[in-house]
CSV table of C-alpha atoms in Angstrom, one decimal:
chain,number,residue,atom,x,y,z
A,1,UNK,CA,26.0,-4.7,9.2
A,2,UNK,CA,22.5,-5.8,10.3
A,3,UNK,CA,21.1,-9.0,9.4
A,4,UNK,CA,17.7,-7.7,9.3
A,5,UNK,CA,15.9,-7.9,6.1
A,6,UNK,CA,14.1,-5.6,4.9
A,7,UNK,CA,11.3,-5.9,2.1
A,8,UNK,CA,12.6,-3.1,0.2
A,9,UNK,CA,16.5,-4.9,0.2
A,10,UNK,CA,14.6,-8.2,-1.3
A,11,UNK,CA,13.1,-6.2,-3.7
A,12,UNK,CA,16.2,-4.6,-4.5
A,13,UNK,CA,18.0,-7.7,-4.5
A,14,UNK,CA,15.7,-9.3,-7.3
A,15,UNK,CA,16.5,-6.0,-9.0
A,16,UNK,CA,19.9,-6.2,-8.9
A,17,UNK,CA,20.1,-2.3,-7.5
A,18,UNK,CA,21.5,-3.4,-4.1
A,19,UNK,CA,24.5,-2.7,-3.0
A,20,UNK,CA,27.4,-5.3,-3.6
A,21,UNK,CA,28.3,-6.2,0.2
A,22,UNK,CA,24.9,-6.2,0.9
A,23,UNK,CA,24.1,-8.2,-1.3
A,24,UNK,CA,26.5,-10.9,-0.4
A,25,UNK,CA,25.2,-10.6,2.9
A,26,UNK,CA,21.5,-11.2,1.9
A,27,UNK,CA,23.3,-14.1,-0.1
A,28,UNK,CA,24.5,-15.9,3.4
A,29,UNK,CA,22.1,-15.2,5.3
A,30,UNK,CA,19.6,-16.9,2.9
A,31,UNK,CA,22.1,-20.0,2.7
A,32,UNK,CA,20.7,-20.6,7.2
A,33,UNK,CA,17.4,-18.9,7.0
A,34,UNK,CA,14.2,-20.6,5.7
A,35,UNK,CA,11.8,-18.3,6.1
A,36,UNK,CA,14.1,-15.5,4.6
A,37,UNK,CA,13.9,-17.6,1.7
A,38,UNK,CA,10.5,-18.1,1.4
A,39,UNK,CA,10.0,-14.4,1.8
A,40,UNK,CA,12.6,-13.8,-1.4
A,41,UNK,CA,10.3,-16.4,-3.2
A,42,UNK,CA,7.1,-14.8,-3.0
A,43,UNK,CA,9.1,-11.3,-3.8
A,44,UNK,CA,10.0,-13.6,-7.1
A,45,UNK,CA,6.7,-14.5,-7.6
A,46,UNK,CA,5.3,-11.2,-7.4
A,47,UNK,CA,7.8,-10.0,-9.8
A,48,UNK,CA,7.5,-12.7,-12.1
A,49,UNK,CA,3.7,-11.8,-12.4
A,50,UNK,CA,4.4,-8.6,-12.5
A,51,UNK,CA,6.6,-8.5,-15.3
A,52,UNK,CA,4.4,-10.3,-17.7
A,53,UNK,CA,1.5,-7.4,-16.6
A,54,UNK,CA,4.4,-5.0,-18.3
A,55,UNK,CA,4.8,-7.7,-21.6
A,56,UNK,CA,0.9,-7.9,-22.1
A,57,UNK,CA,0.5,-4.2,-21.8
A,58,UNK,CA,3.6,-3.2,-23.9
A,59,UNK,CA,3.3,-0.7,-26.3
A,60,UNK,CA,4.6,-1.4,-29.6
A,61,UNK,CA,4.6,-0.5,-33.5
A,62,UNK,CA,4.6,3.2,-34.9
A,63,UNK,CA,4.4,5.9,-32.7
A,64,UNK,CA,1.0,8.0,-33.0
A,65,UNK,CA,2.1,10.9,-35.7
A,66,UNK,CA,1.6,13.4,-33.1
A,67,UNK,CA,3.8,11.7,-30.7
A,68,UNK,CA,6.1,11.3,-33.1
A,69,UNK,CA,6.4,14.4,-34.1
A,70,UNK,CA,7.1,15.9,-30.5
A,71,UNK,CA,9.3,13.4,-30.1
A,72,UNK,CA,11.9,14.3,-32.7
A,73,UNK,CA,11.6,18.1,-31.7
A,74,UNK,CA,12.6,17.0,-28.4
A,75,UNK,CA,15.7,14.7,-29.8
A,76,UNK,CA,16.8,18.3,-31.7
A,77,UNK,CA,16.0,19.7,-28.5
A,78,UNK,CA,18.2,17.6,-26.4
A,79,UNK,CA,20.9,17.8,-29.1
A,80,UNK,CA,21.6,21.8,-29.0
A,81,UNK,CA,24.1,22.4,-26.3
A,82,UNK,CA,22.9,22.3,-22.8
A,83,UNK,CA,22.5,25.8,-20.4
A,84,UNK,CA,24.3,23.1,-17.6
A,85,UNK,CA,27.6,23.8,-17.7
A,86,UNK,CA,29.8,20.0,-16.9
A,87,UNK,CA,30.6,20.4,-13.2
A,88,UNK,CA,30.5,18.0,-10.7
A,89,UNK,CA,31.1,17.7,-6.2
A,90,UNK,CA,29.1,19.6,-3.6
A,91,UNK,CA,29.9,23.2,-4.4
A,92,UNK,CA,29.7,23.0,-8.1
A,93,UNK,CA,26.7,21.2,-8.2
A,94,UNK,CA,25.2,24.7,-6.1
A,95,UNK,CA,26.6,26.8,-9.0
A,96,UNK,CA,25.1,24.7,-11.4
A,97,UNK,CA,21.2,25.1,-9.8
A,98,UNK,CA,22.6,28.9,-9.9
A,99,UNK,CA,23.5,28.9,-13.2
A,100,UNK,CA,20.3,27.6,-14.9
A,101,UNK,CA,17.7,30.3,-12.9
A,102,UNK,CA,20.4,33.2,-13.5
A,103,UNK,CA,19.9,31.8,-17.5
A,104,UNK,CA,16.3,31.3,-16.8
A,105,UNK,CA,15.8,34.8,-15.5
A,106,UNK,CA,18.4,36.2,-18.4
A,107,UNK,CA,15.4,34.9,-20.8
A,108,UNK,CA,12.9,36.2,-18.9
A,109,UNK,CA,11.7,33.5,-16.4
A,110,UNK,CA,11.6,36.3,-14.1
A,111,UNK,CA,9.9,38.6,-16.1
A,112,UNK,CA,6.4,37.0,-16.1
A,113,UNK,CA,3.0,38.9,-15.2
A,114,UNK,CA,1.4,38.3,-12.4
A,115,UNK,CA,-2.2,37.7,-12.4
A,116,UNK,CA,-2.8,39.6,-9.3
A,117,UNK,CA,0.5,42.1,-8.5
A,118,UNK,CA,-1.8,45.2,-7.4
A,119,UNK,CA,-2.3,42.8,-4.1
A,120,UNK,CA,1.5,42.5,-4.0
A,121,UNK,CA,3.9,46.1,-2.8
A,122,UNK,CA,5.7,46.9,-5.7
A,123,UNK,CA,9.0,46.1,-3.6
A,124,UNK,CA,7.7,42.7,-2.1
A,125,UNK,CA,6.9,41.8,-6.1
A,126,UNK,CA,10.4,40.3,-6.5
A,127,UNK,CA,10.9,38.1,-3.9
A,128,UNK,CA,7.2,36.7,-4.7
A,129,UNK,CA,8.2,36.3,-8.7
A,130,UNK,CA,11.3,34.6,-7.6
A,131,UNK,CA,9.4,32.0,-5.2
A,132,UNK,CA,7.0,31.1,-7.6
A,133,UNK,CA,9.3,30.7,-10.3
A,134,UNK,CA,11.8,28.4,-8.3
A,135,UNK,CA,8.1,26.5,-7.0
A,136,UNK,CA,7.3,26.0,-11.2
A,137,UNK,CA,10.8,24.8,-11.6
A,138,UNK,CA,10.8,22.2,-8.6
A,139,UNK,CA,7.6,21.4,-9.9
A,140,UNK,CA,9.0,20.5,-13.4
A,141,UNK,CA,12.3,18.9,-12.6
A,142,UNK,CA,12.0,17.8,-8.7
A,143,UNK,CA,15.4,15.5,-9.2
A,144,UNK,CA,17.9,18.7,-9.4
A,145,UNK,CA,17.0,19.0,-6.0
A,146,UNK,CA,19.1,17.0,-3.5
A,147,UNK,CA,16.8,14.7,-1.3
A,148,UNK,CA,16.3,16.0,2.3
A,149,UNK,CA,19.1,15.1,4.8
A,150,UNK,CA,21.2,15.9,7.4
A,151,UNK,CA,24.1,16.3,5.5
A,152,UNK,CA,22.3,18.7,2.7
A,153,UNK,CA,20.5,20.2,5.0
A,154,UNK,CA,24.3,20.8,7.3
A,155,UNK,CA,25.4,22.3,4.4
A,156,UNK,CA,22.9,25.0,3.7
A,157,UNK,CA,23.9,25.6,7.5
A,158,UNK,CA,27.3,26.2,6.3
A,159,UNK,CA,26.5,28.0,3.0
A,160,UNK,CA,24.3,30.6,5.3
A,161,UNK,CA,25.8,30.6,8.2
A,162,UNK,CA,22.6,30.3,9.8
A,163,UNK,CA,20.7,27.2,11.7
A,164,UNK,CA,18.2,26.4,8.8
A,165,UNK,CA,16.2,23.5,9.8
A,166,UNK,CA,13.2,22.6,7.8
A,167,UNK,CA,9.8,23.5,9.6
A,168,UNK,CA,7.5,21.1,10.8
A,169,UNK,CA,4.6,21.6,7.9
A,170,UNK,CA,3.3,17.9,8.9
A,171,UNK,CA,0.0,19.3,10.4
A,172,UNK,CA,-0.9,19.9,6.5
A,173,UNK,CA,0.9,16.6,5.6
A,174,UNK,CA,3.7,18.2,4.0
A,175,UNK,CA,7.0,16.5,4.5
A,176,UNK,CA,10.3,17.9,3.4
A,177,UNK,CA,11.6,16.0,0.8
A,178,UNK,CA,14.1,17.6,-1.4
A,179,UNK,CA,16.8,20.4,-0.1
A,180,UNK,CA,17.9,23.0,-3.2
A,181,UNK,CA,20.4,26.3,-3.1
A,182,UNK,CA,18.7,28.8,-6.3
A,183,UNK,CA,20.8,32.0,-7.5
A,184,UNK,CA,18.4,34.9,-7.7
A,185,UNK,CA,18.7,38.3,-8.6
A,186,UNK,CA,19.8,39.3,-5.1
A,187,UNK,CA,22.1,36.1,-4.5
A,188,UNK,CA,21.6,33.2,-3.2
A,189,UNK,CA,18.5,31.4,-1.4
A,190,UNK,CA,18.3,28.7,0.2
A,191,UNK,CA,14.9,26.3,-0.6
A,192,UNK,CA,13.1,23.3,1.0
A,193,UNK,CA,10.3,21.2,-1.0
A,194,UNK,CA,7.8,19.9,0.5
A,195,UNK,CA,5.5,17.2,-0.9
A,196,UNK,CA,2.3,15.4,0.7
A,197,UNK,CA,0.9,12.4,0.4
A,198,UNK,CA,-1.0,13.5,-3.2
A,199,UNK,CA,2.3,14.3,-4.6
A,200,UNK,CA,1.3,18.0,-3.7
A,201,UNK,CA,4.3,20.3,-3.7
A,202,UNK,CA,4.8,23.5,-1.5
A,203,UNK,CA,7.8,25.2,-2.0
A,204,UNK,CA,9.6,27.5,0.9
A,205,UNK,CA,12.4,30.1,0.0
A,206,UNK,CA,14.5,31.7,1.8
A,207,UNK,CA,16.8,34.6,0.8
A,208,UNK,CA,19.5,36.4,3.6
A,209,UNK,CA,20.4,39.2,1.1
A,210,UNK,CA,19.9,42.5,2.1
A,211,UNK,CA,18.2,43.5,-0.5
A,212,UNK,CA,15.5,40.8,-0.4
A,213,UNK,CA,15.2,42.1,3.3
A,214,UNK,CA,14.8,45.3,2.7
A,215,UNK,CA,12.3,45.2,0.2
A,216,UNK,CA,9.6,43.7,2.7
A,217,UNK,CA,11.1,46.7,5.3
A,218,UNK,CA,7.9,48.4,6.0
A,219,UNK,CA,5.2,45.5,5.5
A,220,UNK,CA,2.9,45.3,8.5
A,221,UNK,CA,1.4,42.2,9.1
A,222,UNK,CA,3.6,39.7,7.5
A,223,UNK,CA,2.8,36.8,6.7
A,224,UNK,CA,0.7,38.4,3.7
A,225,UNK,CA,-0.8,36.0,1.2
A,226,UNK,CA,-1.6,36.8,-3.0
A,227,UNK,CA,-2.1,34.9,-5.7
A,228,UNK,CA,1.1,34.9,-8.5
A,229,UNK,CA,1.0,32.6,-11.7
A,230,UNK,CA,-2.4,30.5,-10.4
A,231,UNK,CA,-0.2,29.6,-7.4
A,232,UNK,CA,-0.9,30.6,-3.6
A,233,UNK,CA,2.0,32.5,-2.4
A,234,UNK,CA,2.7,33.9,1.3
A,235,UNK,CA,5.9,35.5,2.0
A,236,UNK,CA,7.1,37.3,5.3
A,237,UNK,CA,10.6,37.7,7.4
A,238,UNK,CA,12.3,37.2,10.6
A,239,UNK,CA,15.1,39.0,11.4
A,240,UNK,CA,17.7,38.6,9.1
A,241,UNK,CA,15.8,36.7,6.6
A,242,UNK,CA,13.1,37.0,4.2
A,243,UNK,CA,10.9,33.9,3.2
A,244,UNK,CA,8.1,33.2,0.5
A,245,UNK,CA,6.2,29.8,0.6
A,246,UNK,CA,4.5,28.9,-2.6
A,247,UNK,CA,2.2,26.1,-3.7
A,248,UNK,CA,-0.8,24.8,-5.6
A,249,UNK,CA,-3.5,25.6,-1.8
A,250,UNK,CA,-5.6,27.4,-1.2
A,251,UNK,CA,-4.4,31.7,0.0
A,252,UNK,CA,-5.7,30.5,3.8
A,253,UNK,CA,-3.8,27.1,3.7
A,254,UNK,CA,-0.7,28.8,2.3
A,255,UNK,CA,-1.4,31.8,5.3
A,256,UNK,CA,-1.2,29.4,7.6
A,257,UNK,CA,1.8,27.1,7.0
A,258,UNK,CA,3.6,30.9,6.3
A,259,UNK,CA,2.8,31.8,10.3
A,260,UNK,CA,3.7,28.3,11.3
A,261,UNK,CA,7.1,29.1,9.3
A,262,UNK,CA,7.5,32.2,10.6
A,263,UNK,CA,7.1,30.9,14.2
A,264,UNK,CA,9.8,28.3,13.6
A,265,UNK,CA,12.1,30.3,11.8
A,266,UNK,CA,12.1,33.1,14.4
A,267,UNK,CA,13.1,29.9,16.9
B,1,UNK,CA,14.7,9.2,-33.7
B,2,UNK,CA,17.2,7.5,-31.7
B,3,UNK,CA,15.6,3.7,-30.6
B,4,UNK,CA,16.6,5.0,-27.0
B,5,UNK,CA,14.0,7.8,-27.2
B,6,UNK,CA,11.4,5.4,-29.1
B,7,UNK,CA,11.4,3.0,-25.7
B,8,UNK,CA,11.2,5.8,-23.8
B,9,UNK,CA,8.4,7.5,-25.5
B,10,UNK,CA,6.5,3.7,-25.8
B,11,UNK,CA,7.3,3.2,-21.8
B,12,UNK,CA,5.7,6.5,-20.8
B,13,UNK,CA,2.3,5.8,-22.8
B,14,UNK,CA,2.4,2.1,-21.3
B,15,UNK,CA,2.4,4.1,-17.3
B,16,UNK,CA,0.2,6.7,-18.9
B,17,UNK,CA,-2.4,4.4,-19.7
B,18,UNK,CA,-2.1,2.6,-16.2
B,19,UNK,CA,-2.8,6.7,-14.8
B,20,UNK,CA,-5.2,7.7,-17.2
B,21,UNK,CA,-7.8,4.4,-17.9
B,22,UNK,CA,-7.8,5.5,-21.3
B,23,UNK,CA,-5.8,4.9,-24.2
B,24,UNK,CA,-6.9,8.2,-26.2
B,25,UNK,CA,-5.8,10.3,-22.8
B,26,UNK,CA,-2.9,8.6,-22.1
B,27,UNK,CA,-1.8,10.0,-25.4
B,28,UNK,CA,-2.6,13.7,-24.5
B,29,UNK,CA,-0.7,13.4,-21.2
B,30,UNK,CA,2.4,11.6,-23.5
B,31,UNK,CA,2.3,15.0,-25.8
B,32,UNK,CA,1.8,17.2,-23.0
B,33,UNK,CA,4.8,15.9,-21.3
B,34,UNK,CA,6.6,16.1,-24.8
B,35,UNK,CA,5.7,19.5,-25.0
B,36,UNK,CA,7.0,20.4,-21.5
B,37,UNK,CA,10.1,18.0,-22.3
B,38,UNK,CA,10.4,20.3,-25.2
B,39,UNK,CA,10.3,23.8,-23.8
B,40,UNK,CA,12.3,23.1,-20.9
B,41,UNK,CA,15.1,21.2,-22.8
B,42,UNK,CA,17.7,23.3,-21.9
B,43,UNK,CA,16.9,22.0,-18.1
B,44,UNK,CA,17.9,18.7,-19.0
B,45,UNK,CA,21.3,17.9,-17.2
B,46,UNK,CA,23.9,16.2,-19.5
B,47,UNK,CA,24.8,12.8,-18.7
B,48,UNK,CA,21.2,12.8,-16.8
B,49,UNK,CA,18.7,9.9,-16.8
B,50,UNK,CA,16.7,10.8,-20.0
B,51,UNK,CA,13.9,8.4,-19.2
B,52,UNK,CA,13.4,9.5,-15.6
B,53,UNK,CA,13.4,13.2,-16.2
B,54,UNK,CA,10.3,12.3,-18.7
B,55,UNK,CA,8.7,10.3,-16.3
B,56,UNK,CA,8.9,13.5,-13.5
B,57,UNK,CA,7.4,15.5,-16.2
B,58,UNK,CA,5.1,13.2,-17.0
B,59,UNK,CA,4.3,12.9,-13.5
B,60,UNK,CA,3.5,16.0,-13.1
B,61,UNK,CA,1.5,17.2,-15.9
B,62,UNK,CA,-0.8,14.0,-14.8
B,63,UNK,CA,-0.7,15.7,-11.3
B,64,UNK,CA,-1.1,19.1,-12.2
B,65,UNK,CA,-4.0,18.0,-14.4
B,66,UNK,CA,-5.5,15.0,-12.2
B,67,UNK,CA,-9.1,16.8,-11.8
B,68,UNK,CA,-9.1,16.3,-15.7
B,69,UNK,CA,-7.9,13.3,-16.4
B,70,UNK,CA,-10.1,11.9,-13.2
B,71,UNK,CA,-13.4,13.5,-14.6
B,72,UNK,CA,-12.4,12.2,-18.3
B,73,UNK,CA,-11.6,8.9,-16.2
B,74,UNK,CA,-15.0,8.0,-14.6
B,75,UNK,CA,-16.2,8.7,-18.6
B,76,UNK,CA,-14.4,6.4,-20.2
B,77,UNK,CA,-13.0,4.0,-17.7
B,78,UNK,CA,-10.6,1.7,-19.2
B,79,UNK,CA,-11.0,-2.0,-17.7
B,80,UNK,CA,-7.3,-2.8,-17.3
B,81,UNK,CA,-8.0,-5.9,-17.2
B,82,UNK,CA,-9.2,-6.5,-20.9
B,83,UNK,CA,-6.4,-4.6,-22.3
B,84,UNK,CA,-4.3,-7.7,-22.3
B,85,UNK,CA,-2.9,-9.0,-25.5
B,86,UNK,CA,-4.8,-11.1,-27.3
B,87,UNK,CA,-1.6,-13.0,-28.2
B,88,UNK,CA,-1.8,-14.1,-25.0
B,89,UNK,CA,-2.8,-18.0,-23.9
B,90,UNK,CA,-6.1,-18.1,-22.0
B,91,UNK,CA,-4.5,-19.2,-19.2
B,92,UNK,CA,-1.6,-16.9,-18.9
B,93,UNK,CA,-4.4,-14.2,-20.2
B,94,UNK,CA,-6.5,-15.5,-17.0
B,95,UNK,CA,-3.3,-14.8,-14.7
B,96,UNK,CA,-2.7,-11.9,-16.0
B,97,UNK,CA,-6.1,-10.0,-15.8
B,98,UNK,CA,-6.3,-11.7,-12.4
B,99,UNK,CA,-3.0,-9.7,-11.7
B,100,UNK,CA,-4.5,-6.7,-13.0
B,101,UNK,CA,-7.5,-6.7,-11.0
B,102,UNK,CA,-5.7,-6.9,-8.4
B,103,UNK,CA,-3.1,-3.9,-9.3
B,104,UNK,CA,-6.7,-1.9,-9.9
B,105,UNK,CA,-7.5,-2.2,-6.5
B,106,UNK,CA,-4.4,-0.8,-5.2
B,107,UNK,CA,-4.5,3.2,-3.6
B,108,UNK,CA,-3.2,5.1,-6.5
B,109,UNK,CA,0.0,5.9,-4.6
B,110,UNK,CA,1.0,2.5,-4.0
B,111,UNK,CA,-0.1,1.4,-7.6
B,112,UNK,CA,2.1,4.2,-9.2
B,113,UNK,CA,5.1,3.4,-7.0
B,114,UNK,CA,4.6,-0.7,-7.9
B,115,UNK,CA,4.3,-0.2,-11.6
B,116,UNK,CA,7.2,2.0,-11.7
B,117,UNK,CA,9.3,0.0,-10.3
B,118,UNK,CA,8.1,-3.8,-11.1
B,119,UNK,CA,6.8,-3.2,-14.8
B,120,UNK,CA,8.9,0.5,-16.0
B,121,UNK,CA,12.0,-1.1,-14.1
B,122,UNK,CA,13.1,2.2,-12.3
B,123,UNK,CA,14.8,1.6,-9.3
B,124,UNK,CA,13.5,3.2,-6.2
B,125,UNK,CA,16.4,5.8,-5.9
B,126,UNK,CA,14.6,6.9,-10.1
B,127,UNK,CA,11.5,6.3,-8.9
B,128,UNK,CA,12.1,9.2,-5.7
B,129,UNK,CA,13.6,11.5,-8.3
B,130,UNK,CA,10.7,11.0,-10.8
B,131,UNK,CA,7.6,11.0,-8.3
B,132,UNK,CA,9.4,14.3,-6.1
B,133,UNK,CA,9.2,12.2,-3.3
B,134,UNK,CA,11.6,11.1,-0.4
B,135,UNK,CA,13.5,7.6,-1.0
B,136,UNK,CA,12.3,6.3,2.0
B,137,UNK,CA,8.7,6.7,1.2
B,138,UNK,CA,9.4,4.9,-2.2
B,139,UNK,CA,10.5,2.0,-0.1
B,140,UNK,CA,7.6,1.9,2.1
B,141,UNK,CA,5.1,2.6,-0.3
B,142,UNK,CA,6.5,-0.6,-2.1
B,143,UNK,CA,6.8,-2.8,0.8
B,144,UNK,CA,3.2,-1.7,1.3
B,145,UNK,CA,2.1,-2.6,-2.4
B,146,UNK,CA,3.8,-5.7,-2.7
B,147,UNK,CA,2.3,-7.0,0.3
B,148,UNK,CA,-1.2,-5.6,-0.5
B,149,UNK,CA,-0.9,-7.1,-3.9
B,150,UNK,CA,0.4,-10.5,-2.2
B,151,UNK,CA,-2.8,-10.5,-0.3
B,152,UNK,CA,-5.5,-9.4,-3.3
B,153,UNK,CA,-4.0,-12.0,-5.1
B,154,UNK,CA,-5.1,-14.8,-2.2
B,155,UNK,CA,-2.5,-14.3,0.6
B,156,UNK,CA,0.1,-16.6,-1.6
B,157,UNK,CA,3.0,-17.6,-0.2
B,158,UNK,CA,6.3,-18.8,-1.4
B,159,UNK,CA,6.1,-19.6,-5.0
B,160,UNK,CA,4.7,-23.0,-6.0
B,161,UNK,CA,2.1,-22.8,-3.2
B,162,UNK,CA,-0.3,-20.1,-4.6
B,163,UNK,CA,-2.4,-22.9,-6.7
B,164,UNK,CA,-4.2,-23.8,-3.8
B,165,UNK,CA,-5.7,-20.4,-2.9
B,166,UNK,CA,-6.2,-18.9,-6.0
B,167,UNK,CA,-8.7,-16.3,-6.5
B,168,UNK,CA,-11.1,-14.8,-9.3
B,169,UNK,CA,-11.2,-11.6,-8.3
B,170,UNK,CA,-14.5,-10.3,-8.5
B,171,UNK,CA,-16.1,-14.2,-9.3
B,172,UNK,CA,-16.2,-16.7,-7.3
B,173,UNK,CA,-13.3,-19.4,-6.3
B,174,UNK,CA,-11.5,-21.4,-8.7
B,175,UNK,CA,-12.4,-24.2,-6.0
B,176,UNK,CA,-15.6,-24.0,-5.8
B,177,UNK,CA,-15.9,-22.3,-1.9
């Protein structure tokens, strides 16, 4: 393993969060390297200041009767039985993101007005509710997403049977950074978060159901841009796949990251 | 209430201050994020990291509603620096607000990532999962603040050494230069 040190791993190391072996590692090589040791002492300093910034600024006594009033409805909340059923491993952690959105749209997730659906076809209405609603819930909760990697990003691949790489968005400063699989109401899509640099977040979905194709099957001009929820949408297709990209832009900033996707996707 | 959710609810109005500069709004972004917690309960994962998923909420409600809070911000400005207990000796209460300064001057983005990690005590893997962002950018972002912190605070070195360059940030040198 490399004996290069990075800052992060000394950090990590006075946090205790690194590995084991690396950690013994680290342990040796600072045993033969000064100036790796004096670099782990000012990381000690820091923290050591730091921690009593988090003691002097601790919050303490009763909590504010509003606060604590939320906060109990959100222990009952917690405490009712959970809509995630107890699975666990690659596959069943796809079924699980399924399972919550088929719930969500069971209650009606799915069902909410748009603000502007006379600029959206009738048949093009679903794929745009489903976007943004997947876009509000990767907003929300961004950790049930898997962070972006080869390997998560291999096995949409192999869920789709389709060469899904992420496209390039990093003209806008978007970055992929989370990879997700959502059920729908016409099966399975595959998604791709993007943040920026703000903490922005535009969302891309894409859907390979016939259905979802079909219902953009006579729209000229795609990519088309509206306005669903408050959020920008633009959704268009390539063959054999139909995509919406959703996120809080403006309609020409979402327009144009839609034809950049479209270019790449059609690659 | 569970003491578990108590700390939980006490460390998100400590990093709600740090965002909002103001103890009053700190406490409407805490309820909002309750409120969020709240409707979208049934989201939570079993066995998941309560705290974290609160602090992605949180997150995002202060992101979602940052032209607010910023506006309210510039209002009512909160001087981190004077919030520090008064339990505190004046020296260590010199250190600290000397510390704090210095956190203040820090790009948002690195400040939230440092405080996170160094004062909330997520690790960077929570931290990723809480901010939306990439682990890797955690990491550098940190690097990037400790070292920026390292040099606001006088370009100390090891520990030990750091008497002899100390700063008052913002007034003049404790040595006199």
């Amino acid at each position: 393993m490399s004996t290069v040190v990075e800052d992060w791993e000394l950090g990590a190391l006075i946090d205790g969060t690194l590995p084991p072996g690396r950690t013994d590692e680290i342990q040796r090589a600072l045993a033969n390297a000064p100036a790796l040791r004096a670099r782990l002492e000012a990381f000690e300093a820091d923290q050591a200041a730091l921690e009593g910034v988090g003691d002097a600024l601790a919050v303490s006594g009763p909590l504010p009767p509003a606060i604590d009033a939320l906060s109990a409805r959100l222990e009952r909340s917690l405490a009712r039985p959970s809509r995630w059923p107890r699975l666990s491993g690659p596959v069943p952690q796809v079924a699980r993101y399924a399972a919550v959105l088929v719930v969500g749209a069971a209650l009606g997730w799915g069902a909410a007005a748009s603000q502007d659906q006379a600029a959206v076809p009738e048949t093009a209405l679903a794929l745009v509710d489903e976007a943004t609603e997947i876009h509000q819930t990767a907003a929300l909760a961004p950790g049930f997403a898997r962070e972006a990697s080869s390997a998560t990003i291999g096995l949409l691949d192999s869920l789709f049977a389709r060469d899904l790489e992420p496209p390039d968005l990093s003209e806008w400063g978007f970055h992929v950074a989370r990879v997700d699989v959502v059920a729908t109401d016409d099966g399975p899509a595959a998604v791709f978060a993007y943040t920026d640099a703000d903490a922005h977040l535009v969302t891309l979905v894409m859907s390979m159901s016939a259905g979802m194709i079909a219902s953009l099957r006579g729209e000229a001009d795609t990519p088309r841009v509206t306005t669903h929820d408050g959020l920008a949408v633009s959704y268009g297709q390539v063959p054999g796949l139909a995509f919406a990209i959703v996120g809080t832009v403006t309609e020409a900033r979402i327009l144009a990251i839609a034809r950049r996707v479209e270019v790449a996707l059609s690659a | 209430m569970t003491p578990d959710i108590v700390a939980h609810i006490q460390g998100l109005r400590r990093y709600a201050r740090f965002l909002c500069r103001d103890v009053a709004e700190a406490d409407d972004l805490v309820q909002e994020t309750l409120e969020r917690a709240i409707a979208h309960a049934g989201q939570f994962r079993p066995g998941g990291d309560l705290r974290v998923w609160l602090f992605a909420i949180l997150h995002n409600a202060f992101v979602s509603g940052r032209r607010a809070y910023a506006r309210r911000r510039t209002e009512t400005s909160m001087d981190l620096a004077s919030a520090v207990s008064v339990s505190a000796t004046q020296e260590s209460r010199a250190e600290l607000q000397r510390v704090l300064s210095a956190i203040d001057r820090l790009p948002d983005e690195r400040r939230r990532v440092l405080l996170l990690v160094a004062v909330e005590g997520l690790t960077t893997d929570e931290v990723a999962v809480a901010l939306g962002l990439p682990v890797g950018t955690v990491r550098s972002r940190l690097a990037r603040a400790r070292d920026s912190l390292r040099q606001l605070l006088g370009g100390r070195g090891p520990a030990g050494s750091r008497s002899a360059t100390m700063r008052v940030v913002g007034g003049r040198d404790v040595d006199g230069r």
